[in-house]
Amino acid sequence: MIKQQNFTPYRNKVSGAGLKIIPLGGLGEVGRNMTLFEIEGKILICDMGLRMPGEDMPGIDYIIPNINYLKPPHQNFGSGVKDRKKSILGIVFTHGHYDHIGAFPYLIDKIWHPNLEIYASSLTRGIILKRQKDFSNQPPLNINEVRNGSKIKLGPFKIEFFRQNHNIPDNLGLFIETPVGNILHTSDFKFDPTPINDLPTDFQKLKTIADRKILLLLSDSTGAEEENHSLSEKTIEKNLEEIFKKVQGRIIAATFASLINRIQQIITLSEKYGRKVIIEGYSMKTNVEISKALGYIKSKRGTIIKTKEIQNYPDSKITVLCTGAQGEGSAVLMRIATKEHRFIRLKKGDSIILSSSVIPGNERTVQNLKDDILRQGCRVFHYKIMDIHAGGHAQKEELKEMLRIISPKFFLPIHGQYSMLAAHSELAKETGISEKNVVVAENGQIISLSPQRIFVEKSRVPSNYVMVDGLGIGDVGEVVLRDRQMLAKDGMFVIVVVVDKQTGKVKGSPDIISRGFVYLRESKELLKDTRKRVIEIVHRATGSGGAVNWSYIKDEIRNKVGQFFYTRTQRRPMILPVVIEV
Ligand SMILES: [Zn+2]
């Protein structure tokens, strides 16, 4: 369900001279990461991510952060509510995953101003700019490229970028010097001793940073409930290779379009086992193109072929790399499984690799997808059977190691469901950080930091969901979503009543149109009773001969018929009464 957060209006100016950290997304959820750092009225933004909708949000494409704190939607929003757009000095991106960059094109035109500085690593920048081409009418973008060791200064913030292992190359952590103290933001990370496409973690560098005294550590919590150490990408490659070794038919490997390292592994293995690779899915194709252009994905000439060429090769020589491991309705794997794909149909002997963990909320969809595939005589390999997907995220032992190396005074777990943040805070206490110095916060809260203390302020900033569907941003509110849920669950029922203006009598029999509620032909009795009730409601209201309140009549029809349907069918369709006076 939609999380409705009540917040005290944030017109009271964010108090004190200390540093405020305001998470607009990513705390209490997986995805939609966006954090503000505010000091002396100056704001630094870290990441602008999106989140995939849950199964209970029909027709929604993405959920993005609410930026009303930065840019109130209405001019007269209330006295004292500021347009903080001009106070934003810059945006820094940690890495190119959509849960860190995906909301950017939807939000940037609302906060852009000529002095806004944007920073990202080479690959992250490439992905953002390429995606930007799909959004016309956007302000011209100049994204500064940063790399391991780059230092920048934005007003009161001095930022130093450092390399962190993850499952996408070019991932950067942030060391931020502020007048209040030094802050370390880990980005998403894991300590991978044998990464693919990347160097192992530079522990010496981390120690040097820690020597400069860290007041506050913000660390990735996604893996905080997982025991031990995350798998190395090398181990995953070995397990994937087991599949390549024994499988004879086609391999269809589905993963996230942004898991560049996984894509590389599958290309490399395909080359080793003489398979050609077909890349399917717009975002997957785009990311491969950018990563190849920037040198982050390597493939031999002729390995990647066009989809149409699939018939020129035997099944044992084909790998299809595609999107859709989460069972997303419009992604390639789903279209293949439901026979809606233009070129590719599943057949006996195919092996499908689902190389991603299941994002909370998508379990049922993924289960249905697996069943669909198995029914068509194919094999499915997924992360529960084999370790063919490492979370890109540090697990308990690595998180503790990070805490020990950095040994911060204060700790704020970020990136993850509430339970993950809570688990991470326990780890912090285990490594010796005292309880009062650890804060588990949620989206929209204002975390106040001074050299002496950290605490959550009473007032909050808006952080509820902003939903994007094919048509617009934020125009799907909770009401629209509730309607969609209702329609999806119990269907709809339209009653058209024609009333004689002179007499107030219903003319003829009310028309009924219904979808997804009951099978009309087999519900004659129900419909007859419904018509009778509707006529009664109208006549009761018009009987006295005085002025007629039609909206009252419509409400009556909606309520009474609704109750009647519920007693008879236990369903609550959406009821739309239409009254026409003639
Ligand atoms: Zn990530």
Coordinates of C-alpha atoms and ligand atoms in Angstrom, one line a residue:
M1 CA 0.0 0.0 0.0
I2 CA 0.9 3.6 -0.3
K3 CA 2.8 4.9 2.6
Q4 CA 1.1 8.2 3.7
Q5 CA 3.4 10.2 5.9
N6 CA 2.1 13.0 8.0
F7 CA 4.7 15.6 8.4
T8 CA 4.8 18.8 10.3
P9 CA 5.0 21.5 7.7
Y10 CA 8.6 22.4 7.1
R11 CA 8.0 26.2 7.0
N12 CA 9.9 26.5 10.2
K13 CA 13.3 27.1 8.8
V14 CA 15.6 24.1 9.3
S15 CA 17.2 25.2 12.6
G16 CA 20.6 25.8 13.8
A17 CA 24.0 26.2 12.2
G18 CA 24.7 22.5 12.1
L19 CA 24.6 20.1 9.1
K20 CA 21.3 18.7 8.1
I21 CA 21.0 15.4 6.3
I22 CA 17.7 14.9 4.6
P23 CA 17.0 11.6 2.9
L24 CA 14.2 12.0 0.3
G25 CA 14.4 8.3 -0.7
G26 CA 16.2 5.1 -0.1
L27 CA 15.6 4.8 3.6
G28 CA 13.0 2.2 4.5
E29 CA 12.9 0.9 0.9
V30 CA 15.2 -0.6 -1.8
G31 CA 15.6 2.0 -4.5
R32 CA 14.8 5.7 -5.1
N33 CA 18.0 6.8 -3.4
M34 CA 18.4 10.6 -2.9
T35 CA 20.0 12.4 0.0
L36 CA 20.4 16.1 0.7
F37 CA 23.2 17.6 2.7
E38 CA 22.4 21.2 3.9
I39 CA 24.6 23.6 5.7
E40 CA 24.5 27.4 6.0
G41 CA 21.5 27.3 3.7
K42 CA 23.5 25.6 0.9
I43 CA 22.4 22.2 -0.4
L44 CA 24.3 19.3 -1.9
I45 CA 22.4 16.5 -3.5
C46 CA 23.7 13.0 -3.6
D47 CA 22.0 10.7 -6.2
M48 CA 18.5 10.9 -7.7
G49 CA 17.2 7.4 -8.1
L50 CA 14.0 5.7 -9.0
R51 CA 12.2 2.7 -7.7
M52 CA 10.2 0.0 -9.5
P53 CA 6.5 -0.1 -8.5
G54 CA 5.2 -3.0 -6.4
E55 CA 2.7 -5.5 -7.5
D56 CA -0.1 -3.4 -5.9
M57 CA 0.5 -0.4 -8.2
P58 CA -1.1 -1.2 -11.5
G59 CA -0.1 0.9 -14.5
I60 CA 2.7 2.7 -12.6
D61 CA 6.1 2.7 -14.3
Y62 CA 8.4 4.2 -11.6
I63 CA 8.3 5.8 -8.3
I64 CA 10.6 8.8 -7.8
P65 CA 11.5 11.1 -4.9
N66 CA 9.3 14.0 -3.8
I67 CA 11.3 17.2 -4.2
N68 CA 8.7 19.6 -2.8
Y69 CA 11.2 20.6 -0.1
L70 CA 13.5 21.9 -2.8
K71 CA 10.9 23.3 -5.2
P72 CA 7.3 23.6 -3.8
P73 CA 4.8 22.8 -6.6
H74 CA 2.7 25.9 -6.1
Q75 CA 3.7 29.5 -5.8
N76 CA 1.5 30.2 -2.7
F77 CA 2.3 27.1 -0.9
G78 CA 2.3 28.8 2.5
S79 CA 4.1 31.6 4.1
G80 CA 7.7 30.9 4.8
V81 CA 8.0 27.9 2.4
K82 CA 11.0 28.7 0.4
D83 CA 11.9 27.9 -3.2
R84 CA 15.3 26.4 -2.4
K85 CA 16.2 25.8 -6.0
K86 CA 18.8 28.5 -6.0
S87 CA 20.4 27.1 -2.8
I88 CA 21.3 23.8 -4.6
L89 CA 25.0 24.0 -5.3
G90 CA 25.4 20.7 -7.0
I91 CA 24.5 17.1 -7.6
V92 CA 27.0 14.2 -7.2
F93 CA 26.2 10.7 -8.5
T94 CA 27.8 7.7 -7.0
H95 CA 27.2 5.2 -9.7
G96 CA 25.1 4.4 -12.8
H97 CA 22.3 2.1 -11.3
Y98 CA 18.8 3.4 -12.0
D99 CA 18.0 3.4 -8.3
H100 CA 20.7 6.1 -8.1
I101 CA 20.3 8.0 -11.3
G102 CA 16.9 7.0 -12.7
A103 CA 14.8 9.9 -11.4
F104 CA 17.2 12.5 -12.8
P105 CA 15.4 13.2 -16.1
Y106 CA 12.1 13.5 -14.4
L107 CA 13.3 16.0 -11.8
I108 CA 16.2 18.0 -13.2
D109 CA 14.1 20.6 -15.1
K110 CA 12.4 21.5 -11.8
I111 CA 15.7 22.3 -10.0
W112 CA 18.0 23.3 -12.8
H113 CA 19.7 26.7 -12.7
P114 CA 22.7 27.9 -14.7
N115 CA 25.1 27.6 -11.7
L116 CA 24.1 24.1 -10.8
E117 CA 27.1 21.8 -11.0
I118 CA 26.7 18.1 -11.7
Y119 CA 29.4 15.4 -11.2
A120 CA 29.6 11.8 -12.1
S121 CA 32.2 9.2 -13.1
S122 CA 32.8 8.5 -16.8
L123 CA 30.4 5.5 -17.1
T124 CA 27.7 7.0 -14.9
R125 CA 27.9 10.2 -16.9
G126 CA 27.6 8.2 -20.1
I127 CA 24.5 6.4 -19.0
I128 CA 22.8 9.6 -17.7
L129 CA 23.6 11.6 -20.9
K130 CA 22.4 8.7 -23.2
R131 CA 19.2 8.4 -21.3
Q132 CA 18.7 12.2 -21.4
K133 CA 18.4 11.9 -25.2
D134 CA 15.0 10.2 -24.6
F135 CA 13.7 13.3 -22.9
S136 CA 13.3 16.3 -25.2
N137 CA 12.8 19.8 -23.9
Q138 CA 15.4 19.3 -21.1
P139 CA 17.9 22.1 -20.2
P140 CA 21.4 21.7 -21.7
L141 CA 23.4 19.5 -19.4
N142 CA 27.0 19.8 -18.6
I143 CA 28.1 16.9 -16.4
N144 CA 31.6 17.1 -15.0
E145 CA 33.5 13.9 -15.1
V146 CA 35.2 12.8 -11.8
R147 CA 37.3 9.7 -11.0
N148 CA 39.0 8.0 -8.2
G149 CA 40.9 10.7 -6.3
S150 CA 39.1 13.7 -7.9
K151 CA 38.5 16.6 -5.5
I152 CA 35.9 19.3 -5.9
K153 CA 34.7 22.2 -3.8
L154 CA 31.1 23.3 -3.7
G155 CA 30.6 26.1 -1.3
P156 CA 31.0 24.7 2.2
F157 CA 31.4 21.1 0.9
K158 CA 34.8 19.7 -0.1
I159 CA 34.3 16.4 -1.8
E160 CA 36.8 13.7 -2.6
F161 CA 35.8 10.7 -4.7
F162 CA 37.2 7.2 -4.1
R163 CA 36.7 3.9 -5.9
Q164 CA 34.3 1.3 -4.4
N165 CA 33.6 -2.2 -5.6
H166 CA 30.0 -2.9 -6.6
N167 CA 28.5 -4.8 -9.6
I168 CA 28.8 -1.9 -12.0
P169 CA 32.2 -0.3 -12.8
D170 CA 33.1 3.2 -12.0
N171 CA 31.4 3.3 -8.6
L172 CA 32.5 6.1 -6.3
G173 CA 32.3 6.6 -2.6
L174 CA 32.3 10.2 -1.2
F175 CA 34.5 11.7 1.4
I176 CA 32.9 15.1 2.3
E177 CA 34.6 17.7 4.4
T178 CA 32.1 20.2 5.9
P179 CA 32.5 22.9 8.6
V180 CA 30.9 20.5 11.0
G181 CA 33.1 17.6 10.4
N182 CA 34.0 14.9 7.9
I183 CA 31.4 12.6 6.4
L184 CA 31.9 9.4 4.5
H185 CA 29.3 8.1 2.1
T186 CA 30.1 4.5 1.0
S187 CA 27.8 4.4 -2.1
D188 CA 26.6 0.9 -2.8
F189 CA 29.6 -1.3 -2.2
K190 CA 31.0 -4.7 -1.4
F191 CA 34.6 -5.8 -0.7
D192 CA 35.3 -8.1 -3.6
P193 CA 38.8 -9.5 -3.6
T194 CA 38.5 -10.8 -7.2
P195 CA 36.1 -8.4 -9.0
I196 CA 35.3 -8.5 -12.7
N197 CA 36.1 -5.4 -14.7
D198 CA 37.4 -3.7 -11.7
L199 CA 40.3 -3.5 -9.2
P200 CA 39.9 -4.9 -5.7
T201 CA 39.1 -2.4 -2.9
D202 CA 42.0 -0.1 -2.0
F203 CA 42.0 -0.7 1.7
Q204 CA 45.1 1.5 2.1
K205 CA 43.2 4.4 0.7
L206 CA 40.2 3.7 3.0
K207 CA 42.6 3.8 6.0
T208 CA 44.1 7.0 4.9
I209 CA 40.6 8.5 4.7
A210 CA 39.8 7.2 8.1
D211 CA 42.9 8.8 9.5
R212 CA 41.3 12.1 8.7
K213 CA 38.7 11.4 11.4
I214 CA 35.2 10.6 10.2
L215 CA 32.4 12.3 12.2
L216 CA 29.6 10.5 10.4
L217 CA 29.5 7.3 8.3
L218 CA 26.6 6.7 5.9
S219 CA 26.8 3.1 4.8
D220 CA 25.0 0.8 2.3
S221 CA 22.6 -1.5 4.3
T222 CA 21.1 -3.6 1.5
G223 CA 23.1 -6.7 2.5
A224 CA 22.9 -6.1 6.3
E225 CA 20.7 -9.0 7.0
E226 CA 22.9 -11.5 5.1
E227 CA 25.4 -13.5 7.0
N228 CA 29.2 -13.6 6.2
H229 CA 30.7 -12.1 3.1
S230 CA 29.2 -11.4 -0.2
L231 CA 30.2 -13.6 -3.1
S232 CA 32.9 -12.5 -5.4
E233 CA 32.0 -11.8 -9.0
K234 CA 34.7 -14.4 -9.8
T235 CA 32.7 -17.1 -7.9
I236 CA 29.6 -16.1 -9.8
E237 CA 31.4 -16.4 -13.1
K238 CA 32.6 -19.9 -12.1
N239 CA 29.0 -21.0 -11.3
L240 CA 27.7 -19.4 -14.5
E241 CA 30.3 -21.3 -16.3
E242 CA 29.0 -24.6 -14.9
I243 CA 25.7 -23.9 -16.8
F244 CA 27.5 -22.9 -20.0
K245 CA 29.5 -26.2 -19.8
K246 CA 26.6 -28.5 -19.5
V247 CA 23.8 -26.8 -21.4
Q248 CA 23.3 -27.8 -25.1
G249 CA 20.3 -25.6 -26.2
R250 CA 20.0 -21.9 -26.2
I251 CA 20.9 -19.9 -23.1
I252 CA 18.6 -17.0 -22.3
A253 CA 20.1 -14.9 -19.6
A254 CA 18.0 -12.2 -17.9
T255 CA 19.5 -9.6 -15.6
F256 CA 19.2 -5.9 -14.9
A257 CA 20.3 -3.7 -17.8
S258 CA 22.6 -1.9 -15.4
L259 CA 24.5 -4.9 -14.1
I260 CA 27.3 -4.2 -16.5
N261 CA 29.7 -6.7 -14.8
R262 CA 27.2 -9.5 -15.1
I263 CA 26.6 -8.7 -18.8
Q264 CA 30.4 -8.8 -19.3
Q265 CA 30.6 -12.2 -17.6
I266 CA 27.9 -13.6 -19.9
I267 CA 29.5 -12.2 -23.0
T268 CA 32.9 -13.6 -22.0
L269 CA 31.5 -17.0 -21.2
S270 CA 29.6 -17.0 -24.5
E271 CA 32.8 -16.3 -26.3
K272 CA 34.6 -19.1 -24.4
Y273 CA 31.9 -21.6 -25.4
G274 CA 31.6 -20.5 -29.0
R275 CA 28.2 -18.8 -28.6
K276 CA 27.0 -15.7 -30.4
V277 CA 25.2 -13.1 -28.2
I278 CA 21.9 -11.4 -29.0
I279 CA 21.1 -8.4 -26.8
E280 CA 17.4 -7.7 -26.4
G281 CA 15.7 -4.9 -24.5
Y282 CA 16.1 -1.2 -25.1
S283 CA 17.8 -0.3 -21.9
M284 CA 20.1 -3.3 -22.1
K285 CA 21.2 -2.4 -25.7
T286 CA 21.8 1.2 -24.7
N287 CA 23.9 0.3 -21.7
V288 CA 26.0 -2.2 -23.6
E289 CA 26.5 0.4 -26.3
I290 CA 27.7 3.1 -23.8
S291 CA 29.8 0.7 -21.9
K292 CA 31.5 -0.6 -25.0
A293 CA 32.1 2.9 -26.3
L294 CA 33.8 3.8 -22.9
G295 CA 35.7 0.6 -22.7
Y296 CA 33.8 -0.9 -19.7
I297 CA 32.5 -3.9 -21.7
K298 CA 34.8 -5.8 -24.0
S299 CA 33.7 -8.2 -26.7
K300 CA 35.4 -9.7 -29.7
R301 CA 34.3 -8.6 -33.1
G302 CA 31.4 -10.7 -34.3
T303 CA 30.3 -12.0 -30.9
I304 CA 27.3 -9.7 -30.7
I305 CA 24.9 -10.4 -33.6
K306 CA 21.5 -9.0 -34.6
T307 CA 18.4 -10.7 -33.4
K308 CA 17.3 -11.6 -36.9
E309 CA 20.5 -13.6 -37.4
I310 CA 19.4 -16.0 -34.8
Q311 CA 18.3 -18.6 -37.3
N312 CA 21.8 -18.7 -38.9
Y313 CA 23.2 -20.5 -35.9
P314 CA 22.4 -23.8 -34.1
D315 CA 20.8 -23.5 -30.7
S316 CA 24.0 -24.6 -29.0
K317 CA 25.7 -21.5 -30.3
I318 CA 23.2 -18.9 -29.1
T319 CA 23.0 -16.8 -26.0
V320 CA 20.3 -14.2 -25.5
L321 CA 21.0 -11.5 -23.0
C322 CA 17.9 -9.7 -22.0
T323 CA 16.0 -7.7 -19.4
G324 CA 13.2 -8.9 -17.3
A325 CA 14.6 -11.1 -14.4
Q326 CA 12.1 -9.4 -12.1
G327 CA 9.1 -10.5 -14.1
E328 CA 8.5 -6.9 -15.3
G329 CA 5.5 -6.9 -17.5
S330 CA 7.0 -5.1 -20.4
A331 CA 10.5 -6.4 -20.3
V332 CA 11.9 -8.8 -22.8
L333 CA 11.9 -12.1 -20.9
M334 CA 8.2 -11.7 -20.1
R335 CA 7.4 -11.0 -23.7
I336 CA 9.3 -14.1 -24.7
A337 CA 7.6 -16.2 -22.1
T338 CA 4.1 -15.0 -23.1
K339 CA 4.8 -15.5 -26.8
E340 CA 4.6 -11.7 -27.5
H341 CA 8.2 -11.3 -28.6
R342 CA 8.7 -10.6 -32.3
F343 CA 11.5 -13.0 -33.0
I344 CA 12.1 -15.3 -30.0
R345 CA 9.8 -18.1 -28.8
L346 CA 10.7 -20.4 -26.0
K347 CA 11.2 -24.1 -26.9
K348 CA 12.2 -27.3 -25.2
G349 CA 15.9 -27.4 -24.5
D350 CA 16.2 -23.7 -23.7
S351 CA 17.9 -22.8 -20.4
I352 CA 16.8 -19.6 -18.8
I353 CA 19.1 -17.9 -16.3
L354 CA 17.6 -15.4 -13.9
S355 CA 20.6 -13.6 -12.7
S356 CA 19.3 -11.2 -10.2
S357 CA 17.9 -11.4 -6.7
V358 CA 14.2 -10.7 -6.3
I359 CA 13.4 -7.2 -5.2
P360 CA 11.0 -7.2 -2.3
G361 CA 7.5 -6.9 -3.6
N362 CA 8.2 -8.8 -6.8
E363 CA 8.2 -12.4 -5.4
R364 CA 4.8 -13.4 -6.8
T365 CA 5.5 -12.1 -10.3
V366 CA 8.8 -13.8 -10.5
Q367 CA 7.3 -17.0 -9.3
N368 CA 4.6 -16.8 -12.1
L369 CA 7.3 -16.1 -14.6
K370 CA 9.3 -19.2 -13.6
D371 CA 6.2 -21.4 -13.8
D372 CA 5.4 -20.0 -17.2
I373 CA 8.8 -20.8 -18.5
L374 CA 8.9 -24.3 -17.0
R375 CA 5.5 -25.1 -18.5
Q376 CA 7.1 -24.6 -21.9
G377 CA 9.6 -27.3 -21.3
C378 CA 12.6 -25.1 -20.5
R379 CA 15.0 -25.2 -17.6
V380 CA 15.3 -22.3 -15.1
F381 CA 18.4 -21.4 -13.1
H382 CA 18.0 -18.8 -10.5
Y383 CA 19.8 -17.5 -7.5
K384 CA 18.2 -19.8 -5.1
I385 CA 19.4 -22.9 -7.0
M386 CA 22.9 -21.6 -7.6
D387 CA 24.9 -18.5 -6.7
I388 CA 24.6 -17.0 -10.1
H389 CA 23.9 -13.6 -8.7
A390 CA 25.9 -11.9 -6.0
G391 CA 24.1 -9.1 -4.5
G392 CA 26.4 -6.2 -5.3
H393 CA 26.2 -5.3 -1.6
A394 CA 28.4 -5.9 1.4
Q395 CA 27.1 -8.4 3.9
K396 CA 27.5 -8.5 7.6
E397 CA 31.3 -9.2 7.8
E398 CA 32.1 -6.6 5.2
L399 CA 29.9 -4.0 6.8
K400 CA 31.6 -4.6 10.1
E401 CA 35.0 -4.3 8.4
M402 CA 34.0 -1.0 6.9
L403 CA 32.7 0.2 10.3
R404 CA 36.0 -0.9 12.0
I405 CA 38.2 0.7 9.3
I406 CA 36.4 4.0 9.3
S407 CA 35.5 4.0 13.0
P408 CA 33.2 7.0 12.8
K409 CA 31.8 8.8 15.8
F410 CA 28.3 8.7 14.4
F411 CA 26.6 6.2 12.2
L412 CA 23.6 6.5 9.8
P413 CA 22.6 3.4 7.9
I414 CA 21.3 4.2 4.4
H415 CA 20.0 2.2 1.3
G416 CA 17.5 -0.4 2.4
Q417 CA 14.2 -1.6 3.9
Y418 CA 13.8 -0.6 7.6
S419 CA 14.8 -4.1 8.7
M420 CA 18.1 -3.8 6.8
L421 CA 18.8 -0.4 8.4
A422 CA 18.0 -1.8 11.8
A423 CA 20.2 -4.8 11.3
H424 CA 23.0 -2.5 10.1
S425 CA 22.6 -0.4 13.3
E426 CA 23.1 -3.5 15.4
L427 CA 26.3 -4.3 13.5
A428 CA 27.5 -0.7 14.3
K429 CA 26.9 -1.2 18.0
E430 CA 28.8 -4.6 17.9
T431 CA 31.8 -2.7 16.5
G432 CA 31.7 -0.4 19.5
I433 CA 29.7 2.7 18.4
S434 CA 27.5 3.7 21.3
E435 CA 23.8 3.5 20.9
K436 CA 23.1 7.2 21.2
N437 CA 25.5 7.8 18.3
V438 CA 23.6 5.6 15.9
V439 CA 20.5 6.9 14.1
V440 CA 18.0 4.8 12.2
A441 CA 16.1 7.3 10.1
E442 CA 13.5 7.3 7.4
N443 CA 12.7 9.2 4.3
G444 CA 11.7 12.8 5.0
Q445 CA 13.3 13.0 8.4
I446 CA 15.8 15.7 9.1
I447 CA 19.0 14.4 10.7
S448 CA 20.8 17.1 12.5
L449 CA 24.6 16.8 13.0
S450 CA 27.0 18.7 15.1
P451 CA 30.5 17.7 16.3
Q452 CA 28.8 16.7 19.6
R453 CA 25.6 15.1 18.7
I454 CA 23.3 13.6 16.1
F455 CA 19.5 13.6 16.3
V456 CA 16.4 13.5 14.3
E457 CA 14.4 16.7 14.3
K458 CA 10.7 16.8 15.0
S459 CA 9.6 18.4 11.7
R460 CA 9.8 16.4 8.4
V461 CA 9.9 17.3 4.8
P462 CA 7.5 15.7 2.2
S463 CA 8.8 12.4 1.1
N464 CA 5.7 10.5 -0.1
Y465 CA 5.7 8.7 -3.4
V466 CA 5.7 10.5 -6.7
M467 CA 4.5 8.1 -9.4
V468 CA 5.4 8.2 -13.0
D469 CA 3.2 6.4 -15.5
G470 CA 3.4 6.5 -19.3
L471 CA 1.4 9.8 -19.3
G472 CA 3.0 12.0 -16.8
I473 CA 4.8 12.6 -13.6
G474 CA 3.0 12.9 -10.3
D475 CA -0.4 13.2 -11.9
V476 CA -1.2 9.7 -10.7
G477 CA -2.1 10.4 -7.1
E478 CA -3.1 8.0 -4.5
V479 CA -6.8 8.4 -5.6
V480 CA -6.0 7.3 -9.1
L481 CA -4.0 4.4 -7.9
R482 CA -6.7 3.3 -5.6
D483 CA -9.1 3.3 -8.5
R484 CA -6.8 1.2 -10.5
Q485 CA -6.4 -1.3 -7.7
M486 CA -10.2 -1.4 -7.4
L487 CA -10.7 -1.9 -11.1
A488 CA -8.0 -4.6 -11.2
K489 CA -9.6 -6.5 -8.3
D490 CA -13.3 -6.3 -8.7
G491 CA -14.0 -4.6 -12.0
M492 CA -16.4 -1.8 -12.8
F493 CA -20.2 -1.4 -13.1
V494 CA -21.8 1.4 -15.0
I495 CA -25.5 2.2 -14.6
V496 CA -27.2 4.6 -17.0
V497 CA -30.6 5.9 -15.9
V498 CA -32.7 8.1 -18.1
V499 CA -35.2 10.2 -16.1
D500 CA -38.1 12.3 -17.5
K501 CA -37.6 15.8 -16.4
Q502 CA -41.3 16.5 -16.2
T503 CA -42.5 13.6 -14.2
G504 CA -39.3 12.5 -12.4
K505 CA -39.9 8.9 -13.5
V506 CA -37.3 6.6 -14.9
K507 CA -37.8 6.0 -18.6
G508 CA -37.4 2.4 -19.7
S509 CA -35.1 0.1 -17.9
P510 CA -31.7 1.4 -16.7
D511 CA -28.8 0.3 -18.9
I512 CA -26.0 -1.7 -17.4
I513 CA -22.4 -2.0 -18.6
S514 CA -20.0 -4.1 -16.6
R515 CA -16.4 -5.2 -17.0
G516 CA -14.5 -7.6 -14.8
F517 CA -17.2 -7.9 -12.2
V518 CA -19.7 -10.7 -13.0
Y519 CA -20.6 -12.5 -16.2
L520 CA -23.8 -10.6 -17.2
R521 CA -25.5 -13.4 -19.0
E522 CA -25.3 -15.6 -15.9
S523 CA -26.3 -12.9 -13.5
K524 CA -29.8 -12.0 -14.8
E525 CA -31.3 -12.2 -11.3
L526 CA -28.7 -9.9 -9.9
L527 CA -29.1 -7.4 -12.7
K528 CA -32.9 -7.4 -12.4
D529 CA -32.7 -6.7 -8.6
T530 CA -30.1 -4.0 -9.3
R531 CA -32.3 -2.2 -11.8
K532 CA -35.3 -2.4 -9.4
R533 CA -33.2 -0.8 -6.6
V534 CA -31.9 2.0 -8.9
I535 CA -35.5 2.8 -10.0
E536 CA -36.6 2.9 -6.4
I537 CA -33.8 5.2 -5.4
V538 CA -34.6 7.7 -8.2
H539 CA -38.3 7.6 -7.5
R540 CA -37.9 8.1 -3.8
A541 CA -35.8 11.2 -4.5
T542 CA -37.9 12.7 -7.2
G543 CA -41.3 11.7 -5.7
S544 CA -41.9 14.8 -3.7
G545 CA -41.9 17.0 -6.8
G546 CA -39.5 19.6 -5.4
A547 CA -36.0 20.4 -6.6
V548 CA -34.0 17.3 -7.3
N549 CA -30.4 16.9 -6.0
W550 CA -28.9 14.7 -8.7
S551 CA -25.5 14.4 -7.1
Y552 CA -27.2 13.0 -4.0
I553 CA -29.1 10.5 -6.1
K554 CA -25.9 9.4 -7.8
D555 CA -24.2 8.9 -4.3
E556 CA -27.3 7.0 -3.2
I557 CA -27.1 4.7 -6.2
R558 CA -23.3 4.2 -5.7
N559 CA -23.7 3.4 -2.0
K560 CA -26.8 1.3 -2.0
V561 CA -25.9 -0.7 -5.1
G562 CA -22.4 -1.1 -3.6
Q563 CA -23.8 -2.6 -0.4
F564 CA -26.2 -4.8 -2.4
F565 CA -23.4 -6.2 -4.6
Y566 CA -21.2 -6.8 -1.6
T567 CA -23.9 -8.9 0.3
R568 CA -24.6 -10.8 -2.9
T569 CA -21.1 -11.3 -4.3
Q570 CA -18.5 -10.3 -1.7
R571 CA -17.1 -8.0 -4.4
R572 CA -16.7 -4.3 -4.5
P573 CA -16.6 -3.2 -8.1
M574 CA -16.2 0.5 -9.0
I575 CA -19.8 1.8 -9.6
L576 CA -20.3 4.7 -12.0
P577 CA -23.9 6.0 -12.0
V578 CA -24.9 8.1 -15.0
V579 CA -28.2 10.0 -14.8
I580 CA -29.5 11.6 -17.9
E581 CA -32.5 14.0 -17.8
V582 CA -34.7 14.2 -20.9
Ligands
ZN1 ZN 23.9 0.0 -7.0

